[in-house]
Amino acid sequence: MAHFARSTSLRGLSRATARVELASSRSSWSRVASTTQNRAYSAPASKAAAQKSSMSTKTFTALGVAAAAAAFWSQKPAIQTVECEAPPKKDEKKKSSKTAEDDKKRKLEGLTPDSPMRLRMEAFNKQLQAEITARLEKLDGVGKFKVDSWNRVEGGDGISMVMQDGKVFEKAGVGVSVVYGMLPPAAVAQMRAQHPNIAATKEAMPFFATGISCVIHPHNPNAPTVHFNYRYFELGSEDGGEPVSWWFGGGCDLTPTILYEEDAVHFHRVIKEACDKHDPRYYRDFKKWCDEYFYIPHRGERRGVGGIFFDDLDDKKPDELFAFVQTCGKAFLDQYVPIMERRKDMSFSDADKHWQQIRRGRYVEFNLVYDRGTKFGLLTPGARIESILMTMPLTARWEYMHEPDLKAHARLMETLRVPREWIPL
């Protein structure tokens, strides 16, 4: 029988978050993988960065987590119950993992600064989702997010929130996923390249992954599409101990149809300031990584004007990297809302709209052919396909032998082929 997701319990959400204590010290889980000492970011953080790495009272308190989320969810009395997984194969039996069951108990008891990182990252993701969707609804003025909640038999859950055909946004999706499962030996072997502390095995290994992903496609072609994703991954045993390996990943990038250089500068400046609070090398290196990652080889161009991208980040203590990810996630509204306020009501022509559809085609090509997150999701047993593909625009266009109007879009095309440095380093 197909598994159907249960609706989110608002009472449970409040109970699981309301007992979070003010953080004045780091988690006792402060391990750094010994194999990372030769990695690019193994140098100790500065004293100031170390102080910022402790969970601040601004981001992980009962007020910060519970109040922001509860205020938003209180206006969402009806949450759609959705089908999450395909019917099991013949003789296939699914069951929740021991770690997932133990984590349910931990959340009911209340999170603390010493709770496992996976639970703290999950709580942050859901708080950030509530804050961002509330702000986007206010900016749109008409559109409302459809909220789907789903659960997995093996453990985990998710909340997919999608706005379609709003006044400002043609489609905006903000999703949170929490997944417990078993990783096949072939996938484990691939991960050993970046994480040599993972032992070779012919057996599947338990894993945990949580992330927040957001993609926004505005109606107005003067307003850029935007994307961000921040995630945490664990590979470990079922005995409730520390994971064998863990890392953070994520990033953000801007994809304009019509290039306004001041918008690109603003987007990059805000995320550079976020990076600089934790490591002066982060923006420089992660911006370059972003330009390389969002390259579409068969087109010879990038998806957009970049931002930052990082993956397999485990070079510092978990709390330090968690603080970095929180700073980046919290920076998103400052990155994007001012741009939207400038562009959402600008006039545009049919030619502008046509060009927007062509550029969205490139966006789809990258996501379906090259994006790691999309491919990982599609290959994960029990994954919810609707949530994975919510990043797709409502409309896109492909034309045979299309040639761009270089008089109108030469600067954009040049930037997509040769990335620019938007902020002096």
Coordinates of C-alpha atoms in Angstrom, one line a residue:
M1 CA 0.0 0.0 0.0
A2 CA 1.3 3.4 -0.8
H3 CA 2.4 5.5 2.1
F4 CA 0.5 8.7 2.7
A5 CA 2.0 11.6 4.5
R6 CA 0.3 12.8 7.7
S7 CA -0.4 16.4 8.2
T8 CA 2.0 18.4 10.3
S9 CA 1.1 18.7 14.0
L10 CA 1.3 22.4 14.9
R11 CA 1.1 21.5 18.5
G12 CA 4.0 19.1 18.1
L13 CA 6.0 21.7 16.3
S14 CA 5.6 24.1 19.2
R15 CA 6.3 21.4 21.7
A16 CA 9.5 20.4 19.9
T17 CA 10.8 23.9 19.7
A18 CA 9.5 25.8 22.7
R19 CA 12.0 24.2 25.1
V20 CA 15.1 25.2 23.3
E21 CA 17.4 26.9 25.7
L22 CA 19.5 30.0 25.2
A23 CA 22.9 28.9 24.0
S24 CA 25.9 30.1 25.9
S25 CA 28.3 27.3 25.0
R26 CA 29.0 25.0 22.1
S27 CA 27.7 21.6 21.6
S28 CA 29.7 18.8 23.2
W29 CA 29.8 17.3 19.8
S30 CA 32.8 19.4 18.6
R31 CA 34.7 16.7 16.7
V32 CA 36.6 17.6 13.6
A33 CA 37.4 14.8 11.2
S34 CA 41.1 14.0 11.5
T35 CA 41.3 13.5 7.8
T36 CA 40.6 17.2 7.0
Q37 CA 43.7 18.7 8.3
N38 CA 45.2 19.0 4.8
R39 CA 42.0 20.3 3.3
A40 CA 41.8 23.8 1.9
Y41 CA 40.0 25.3 4.9
S42 CA 41.8 23.5 7.8
A43 CA 43.4 26.6 9.3
P44 CA 41.9 27.6 12.7
A45 CA 39.3 30.3 12.6
S46 CA 40.0 33.7 14.2
K47 CA 39.0 34.3 17.8
A48 CA 36.1 36.5 16.5
A49 CA 34.9 33.8 14.2
A50 CA 35.1 31.3 17.0
Q51 CA 33.0 33.5 19.2
K52 CA 30.4 33.7 16.4
S53 CA 30.5 30.0 15.9
S54 CA 28.7 29.4 19.2
M55 CA 24.9 29.3 18.6
S56 CA 23.7 32.9 19.1
T57 CA 20.7 33.8 21.1
K58 CA 19.4 35.4 17.9
T59 CA 19.2 32.3 15.9
F60 CA 18.6 29.4 18.2
T61 CA 16.4 30.3 21.1
A62 CA 12.9 29.3 22.0
L63 CA 11.7 32.7 20.9
G64 CA 13.6 32.6 17.6
V65 CA 12.6 29.2 16.5
A66 CA 9.1 28.9 18.0
A67 CA 7.7 32.4 17.7
A68 CA 8.6 33.0 14.1
A69 CA 7.4 29.6 12.9
A70 CA 4.3 29.5 15.1
A71 CA 3.2 32.9 14.1
F72 CA 3.3 31.8 10.4
W73 CA 1.8 28.4 10.9
S74 CA -1.0 29.7 13.0
Q75 CA -2.3 31.3 9.8
K76 CA -2.2 27.9 8.0
P77 CA -5.0 25.8 9.6
A78 CA -5.3 23.4 6.7
I79 CA -2.2 21.6 5.4
Q80 CA -2.5 19.3 2.4
T81 CA -2.0 15.6 3.1
V82 CA 0.0 14.2 0.2
E83 CA 1.3 10.9 -1.1
C84 CA 5.0 10.6 -0.5
E85 CA 6.2 7.3 -1.8
A86 CA 5.5 4.8 -4.5
P87 CA 3.9 1.5 -3.6
P88 CA 6.6 -0.9 -2.3
K89 CA 7.8 -3.7 -4.5
K90 CA 6.6 -7.2 -4.0
D91 CA 7.8 -8.7 -0.7
E92 CA 9.5 -5.3 0.2
K93 CA 9.1 -4.2 3.8
K94 CA 10.0 -0.7 4.9
K95 CA 10.5 0.3 8.5
S96 CA 11.7 3.4 10.4
S97 CA 15.4 3.4 11.4
K98 CA 16.4 3.3 15.1
T99 CA 18.0 6.8 14.7
A100 CA 14.8 8.2 13.3
E101 CA 12.8 6.8 16.2
D102 CA 15.2 8.1 18.8
D103 CA 15.2 11.5 17.2
K104 CA 11.4 11.7 17.4
K105 CA 11.7 11.2 21.2
R106 CA 14.5 13.9 21.4
K107 CA 12.3 16.4 19.6
L108 CA 9.4 15.8 21.9
E109 CA 11.7 16.3 24.9
G110 CA 12.9 19.5 23.5
L111 CA 16.1 20.5 21.7
T112 CA 19.2 22.0 23.5
P113 CA 22.6 23.2 22.3
D114 CA 23.8 19.6 23.0
S115 CA 21.2 18.0 20.7
P116 CA 22.6 16.2 17.6
M117 CA 23.5 18.6 14.8
R118 CA 21.0 17.0 12.5
L119 CA 18.1 18.0 14.7
R120 CA 19.4 21.6 15.1
M121 CA 19.9 22.0 11.4
E122 CA 16.4 20.6 10.8
A123 CA 14.9 23.1 13.3
F124 CA 16.8 26.0 11.6
N125 CA 15.6 25.0 8.2
K126 CA 12.0 25.0 9.2
Q127 CA 12.3 28.3 11.0
L128 CA 13.9 29.9 7.9
Q129 CA 11.2 28.4 5.6
A130 CA 8.5 30.1 7.7
E131 CA 10.3 33.4 7.7
I132 CA 11.0 33.5 4.0
T133 CA 7.6 32.4 2.9
A134 CA 5.9 34.9 5.1
R135 CA 8.0 37.7 3.6
L136 CA 7.4 36.5 0.0
E137 CA 3.6 36.5 0.5
K138 CA 3.8 40.0 1.8
L139 CA 5.9 41.1 -1.2
D140 CA 3.5 39.4 -3.6
G141 CA 0.4 40.9 -2.0
V142 CA -1.9 38.4 -3.6
G143 CA -0.4 34.9 -3.9
K144 CA -0.5 32.4 -1.1
F145 CA 1.7 29.3 -0.6
K146 CA 0.2 25.9 -0.9
V147 CA 1.6 23.8 1.9
D148 CA 2.2 20.1 1.6
S149 CA 3.5 17.9 4.4
W150 CA 4.9 14.5 3.9
N151 CA 6.5 11.7 5.9
R152 CA 8.7 8.7 5.0
V153 CA 8.3 5.2 6.4
E154 CA 12.1 4.9 6.8
G155 CA 12.2 8.1 8.8
G156 CA 12.0 11.8 8.0
D157 CA 9.5 14.3 6.7
G158 CA 9.2 17.4 4.7
I159 CA 7.3 20.5 4.1
S160 CA 6.9 21.7 0.5
M161 CA 5.5 25.2 0.0
V162 CA 4.7 26.5 -3.4
M163 CA 3.1 29.7 -4.7
Q164 CA 1.9 29.7 -8.3
D165 CA 0.4 32.5 -10.4
G166 CA 0.8 35.2 -7.8
K167 CA 0.8 38.9 -8.6
V168 CA 4.6 39.2 -8.5
F169 CA 5.8 35.6 -8.6
E170 CA 4.9 33.2 -11.3
K171 CA 6.2 30.3 -9.2
A172 CA 8.0 30.3 -5.9
G173 CA 9.0 27.2 -4.0
V174 CA 10.5 26.8 -0.6
G175 CA 11.0 23.2 0.6
V176 CA 12.5 21.5 3.6
S177 CA 13.3 17.8 3.6
V178 CA 14.5 15.5 6.3
V179 CA 15.5 12.0 5.1
Y180 CA 16.8 9.0 7.0
G181 CA 17.7 6.0 4.8
M182 CA 20.3 3.5 3.6
L183 CA 22.9 4.5 1.1
P184 CA 23.9 1.8 -1.4
P185 CA 27.6 0.7 -1.4
A186 CA 28.3 2.3 -4.8
A187 CA 27.2 5.7 -3.5
V188 CA 29.3 5.2 -0.3
A189 CA 32.3 4.4 -2.5
Q190 CA 31.9 7.7 -4.4
M191 CA 31.8 9.7 -1.2
R192 CA 35.1 8.2 0.0
A193 CA 36.9 10.4 -2.6
Q194 CA 36.1 13.5 -0.6
H195 CA 35.8 11.7 2.8
P196 CA 38.6 9.1 3.1
N197 CA 37.7 8.5 6.8
I198 CA 34.7 6.5 5.4
A199 CA 35.8 2.8 5.3
A200 CA 35.3 0.7 2.3
T201 CA 32.3 -1.5 2.5
K202 CA 30.1 -3.8 0.5
E203 CA 27.1 -3.1 2.7
A204 CA 24.6 -0.2 2.6
M205 CA 25.1 2.4 5.2
P206 CA 22.6 4.5 7.1
F207 CA 22.5 8.2 6.2
F208 CA 20.7 11.3 7.2
A209 CA 20.2 14.4 5.1
T210 CA 18.3 17.6 5.7
G211 CA 18.1 20.7 3.6
I212 CA 16.2 23.8 2.7
S213 CA 15.9 24.7 -1.0
C214 CA 14.3 27.8 -2.6
V215 CA 13.7 28.8 -6.2
I216 CA 11.8 31.9 -7.2
H217 CA 10.6 32.7 -10.8
P218 CA 9.0 36.2 -11.0
H219 CA 6.6 37.2 -13.7
N220 CA 8.5 40.3 -14.7
P221 CA 11.5 39.6 -16.9
N222 CA 13.3 42.6 -15.4
A223 CA 13.3 40.7 -12.0
P224 CA 15.8 37.8 -11.7
T225 CA 15.2 34.2 -10.8
V226 CA 17.0 33.3 -7.6
H227 CA 18.0 30.0 -5.9
F228 CA 19.5 29.0 -2.6
N229 CA 20.0 25.7 -0.9
Y230 CA 21.7 24.9 2.5
R231 CA 22.0 21.3 3.6
Y232 CA 23.6 18.9 6.1
F233 CA 24.5 15.3 5.6
E234 CA 25.6 12.5 7.9
L235 CA 26.8 9.0 7.2
G236 CA 26.9 6.8 10.2
S237 CA 25.9 3.8 12.3
E238 CA 22.6 2.9 13.9
D239 CA 24.0 2.7 17.4
G240 CA 23.1 6.3 18.2
G241 CA 26.8 7.4 18.4
E242 CA 28.6 10.0 16.4
P243 CA 28.4 9.7 12.6
V244 CA 31.2 8.2 10.6
S245 CA 31.3 11.3 8.5
W246 CA 29.4 14.5 8.2
W247 CA 29.4 17.7 6.1
F248 CA 27.6 20.9 5.1
G249 CA 26.8 22.2 1.7
G250 CA 24.9 24.9 0.0
G251 CA 25.0 28.2 -1.8
C252 CA 22.9 30.8 -3.6
D253 CA 22.9 32.2 -7.1
L254 CA 21.1 34.8 -9.2
T255 CA 19.8 34.3 -12.7
P256 CA 18.7 37.5 -14.5
T257 CA 16.9 37.6 -17.8
I258 CA 17.9 41.2 -18.3
L259 CA 21.2 42.2 -16.7
Y260 CA 21.2 45.1 -14.2
E261 CA 24.7 45.2 -12.9
E262 CA 23.7 47.0 -9.7
D263 CA 21.5 44.0 -8.8
A264 CA 24.4 41.5 -9.3
V265 CA 26.7 43.8 -7.2
H266 CA 24.1 44.0 -4.4
F267 CA 23.4 40.2 -4.3
H268 CA 27.2 39.4 -4.2
R269 CA 27.9 42.2 -1.6
V270 CA 25.4 40.8 0.9
I271 CA 26.6 37.2 0.7
K272 CA 30.3 38.3 0.8
E273 CA 29.6 40.2 4.1
A274 CA 28.0 37.0 5.4
C275 CA 31.0 34.9 4.4
D276 CA 33.5 37.4 5.8
K277 CA 32.0 37.1 9.3
H278 CA 33.3 33.5 9.4
D279 CA 36.3 33.2 7.0
P280 CA 37.9 35.8 4.7
R281 CA 38.6 33.1 2.1
Y282 CA 35.0 31.8 1.9
Y283 CA 33.6 34.3 -0.6
R284 CA 36.6 34.3 -2.9
D285 CA 36.7 30.5 -3.1
F286 CA 33.0 29.7 -3.0
K287 CA 32.2 32.4 -5.6
K288 CA 34.7 30.7 -8.0
W289 CA 33.2 27.3 -7.2
C290 CA 29.8 28.7 -8.0
D291 CA 30.9 30.0 -11.4
E292 CA 32.3 26.5 -12.1
Y293 CA 29.4 24.5 -10.8
F294 CA 26.6 26.3 -12.6
Y295 CA 28.3 25.9 -16.0
I296 CA 26.2 24.4 -18.8
P297 CA 28.8 22.6 -21.0
H298 CA 26.6 21.9 -24.0
R299 CA 25.8 25.6 -24.1
G300 CA 29.2 27.0 -23.2
E301 CA 27.6 29.4 -20.7
R302 CA 26.7 29.7 -17.0
R303 CA 23.2 29.6 -15.7
G304 CA 23.4 33.1 -14.2
V305 CA 25.7 35.7 -12.6
G306 CA 26.6 33.4 -9.7
G307 CA 26.8 33.8 -6.0
I308 CA 28.5 31.1 -3.8
F309 CA 28.6 27.3 -3.8
F310 CA 30.2 24.9 -1.4
D311 CA 29.9 21.2 -0.7
D312 CA 31.6 18.5 1.5
L313 CA 32.5 21.3 4.0
D314 CA 33.8 19.7 7.2
D315 CA 37.1 21.5 7.8
K316 CA 36.0 23.3 11.1
K317 CA 34.0 22.2 14.1
P318 CA 30.4 21.4 13.4
D319 CA 29.1 24.4 15.4
E320 CA 31.3 26.8 13.5
L321 CA 30.1 25.6 10.2
F322 CA 26.5 25.6 11.4
A323 CA 26.9 29.2 12.4
F324 CA 28.2 30.0 8.9
V325 CA 25.3 28.3 7.2
Q326 CA 22.8 30.1 9.5
T327 CA 24.4 33.5 8.6
C328 CA 24.1 32.7 4.9
G329 CA 20.5 31.5 5.2
K330 CA 19.5 34.6 7.2
A331 CA 21.1 36.8 4.5
F332 CA 18.8 35.6 1.7
L333 CA 16.0 38.1 2.2
D334 CA 18.5 41.0 2.3
Q335 CA 20.0 39.7 -0.9
Y336 CA 16.8 39.4 -2.9
V337 CA 13.9 41.5 -1.6
P338 CA 15.5 44.9 -2.4
I339 CA 16.1 43.7 -5.9
M340 CA 12.5 42.6 -6.3
E341 CA 11.2 45.8 -4.9
R342 CA 13.1 47.7 -7.6
R343 CA 12.1 45.5 -10.5
K344 CA 8.7 43.9 -9.9
D345 CA 6.6 46.8 -11.3
M346 CA 8.9 47.8 -14.2
S347 CA 7.3 47.8 -17.7
F348 CA 8.5 45.2 -20.2
S349 CA 7.9 44.3 -23.8
D350 CA 6.7 41.1 -25.5
A351 CA 10.3 40.6 -26.7
D352 CA 11.5 40.8 -23.0
K353 CA 9.0 38.1 -22.1
H354 CA 10.0 35.9 -25.0
W355 CA 13.7 36.2 -24.0
Q356 CA 12.7 35.2 -20.4
Q357 CA 11.2 32.0 -21.7
I358 CA 14.3 31.2 -23.6
R359 CA 16.5 31.7 -20.6
R360 CA 14.3 29.6 -18.4
G361 CA 14.9 26.8 -20.9
R362 CA 18.6 27.0 -20.0
Y363 CA 17.6 26.9 -16.3
V364 CA 15.7 23.7 -16.9
E365 CA 18.5 22.1 -18.8
F366 CA 21.0 22.7 -16.0
N367 CA 18.7 21.4 -13.3
L368 CA 17.7 18.2 -15.1
V369 CA 21.1 17.3 -16.6
Y370 CA 23.8 18.6 -14.2
D371 CA 22.4 19.6 -10.8
R372 CA 23.7 17.3 -8.0
G373 CA 20.7 17.8 -5.7
T374 CA 18.2 17.0 -8.4
K375 CA 20.0 13.9 -9.4
F376 CA 20.5 12.7 -5.8
G377 CA 16.8 13.3 -5.1
L378 CA 15.6 11.4 -8.2
L379 CA 17.9 8.4 -7.3
T380 CA 16.9 8.3 -3.6
P381 CA 14.4 5.5 -2.8
G382 CA 11.2 6.9 -1.4
A383 CA 11.9 10.5 -2.5
R384 CA 9.0 12.8 -3.2
I385 CA 9.3 13.7 -6.9
E386 CA 6.9 16.7 -6.7
S387 CA 9.1 18.3 -4.1
I388 CA 12.3 17.7 -6.1
L389 CA 10.9 19.2 -9.3
M390 CA 9.2 22.2 -7.6
T391 CA 12.3 24.2 -8.8
M392 CA 11.1 24.0 -12.4
P393 CA 9.5 27.2 -13.8
L394 CA 5.8 27.1 -14.9
T395 CA 6.7 28.1 -18.4
A396 CA 9.9 27.8 -20.6
R397 CA 10.7 27.8 -24.3
W398 CA 13.0 26.1 -26.7
E399 CA 13.4 27.3 -30.2
Y400 CA 15.4 25.6 -33.0
M401 CA 18.6 27.6 -33.8
H402 CA 17.6 30.5 -31.7
E403 CA 20.0 33.5 -31.8
P404 CA 19.9 36.1 -29.0
D405 CA 19.4 39.8 -29.7
L406 CA 23.0 40.8 -29.0
K407 CA 22.1 44.5 -29.2
A408 CA 19.8 44.0 -26.2
H409 CA 21.6 41.2 -24.4
A410 CA 25.3 41.3 -25.3
R411 CA 26.4 42.2 -21.8
L412 CA 24.4 39.4 -20.2
M413 CA 25.7 36.8 -22.7
E414 CA 29.3 37.9 -22.3
T415 CA 28.9 37.6 -18.5
L416 CA 27.4 34.1 -18.8
R417 CA 30.4 33.0 -20.9
V418 CA 33.1 34.8 -18.9
P419 CA 32.3 35.3 -15.2
R420 CA 32.9 38.7 -13.6
E421 CA 34.2 39.8 -10.3
W422 CA 31.3 41.8 -8.9
I423 CA 33.0 42.8 -5.6
P424 CA 36.6 43.8 -5.1
L425 CA 38.5 41.2 -3.1

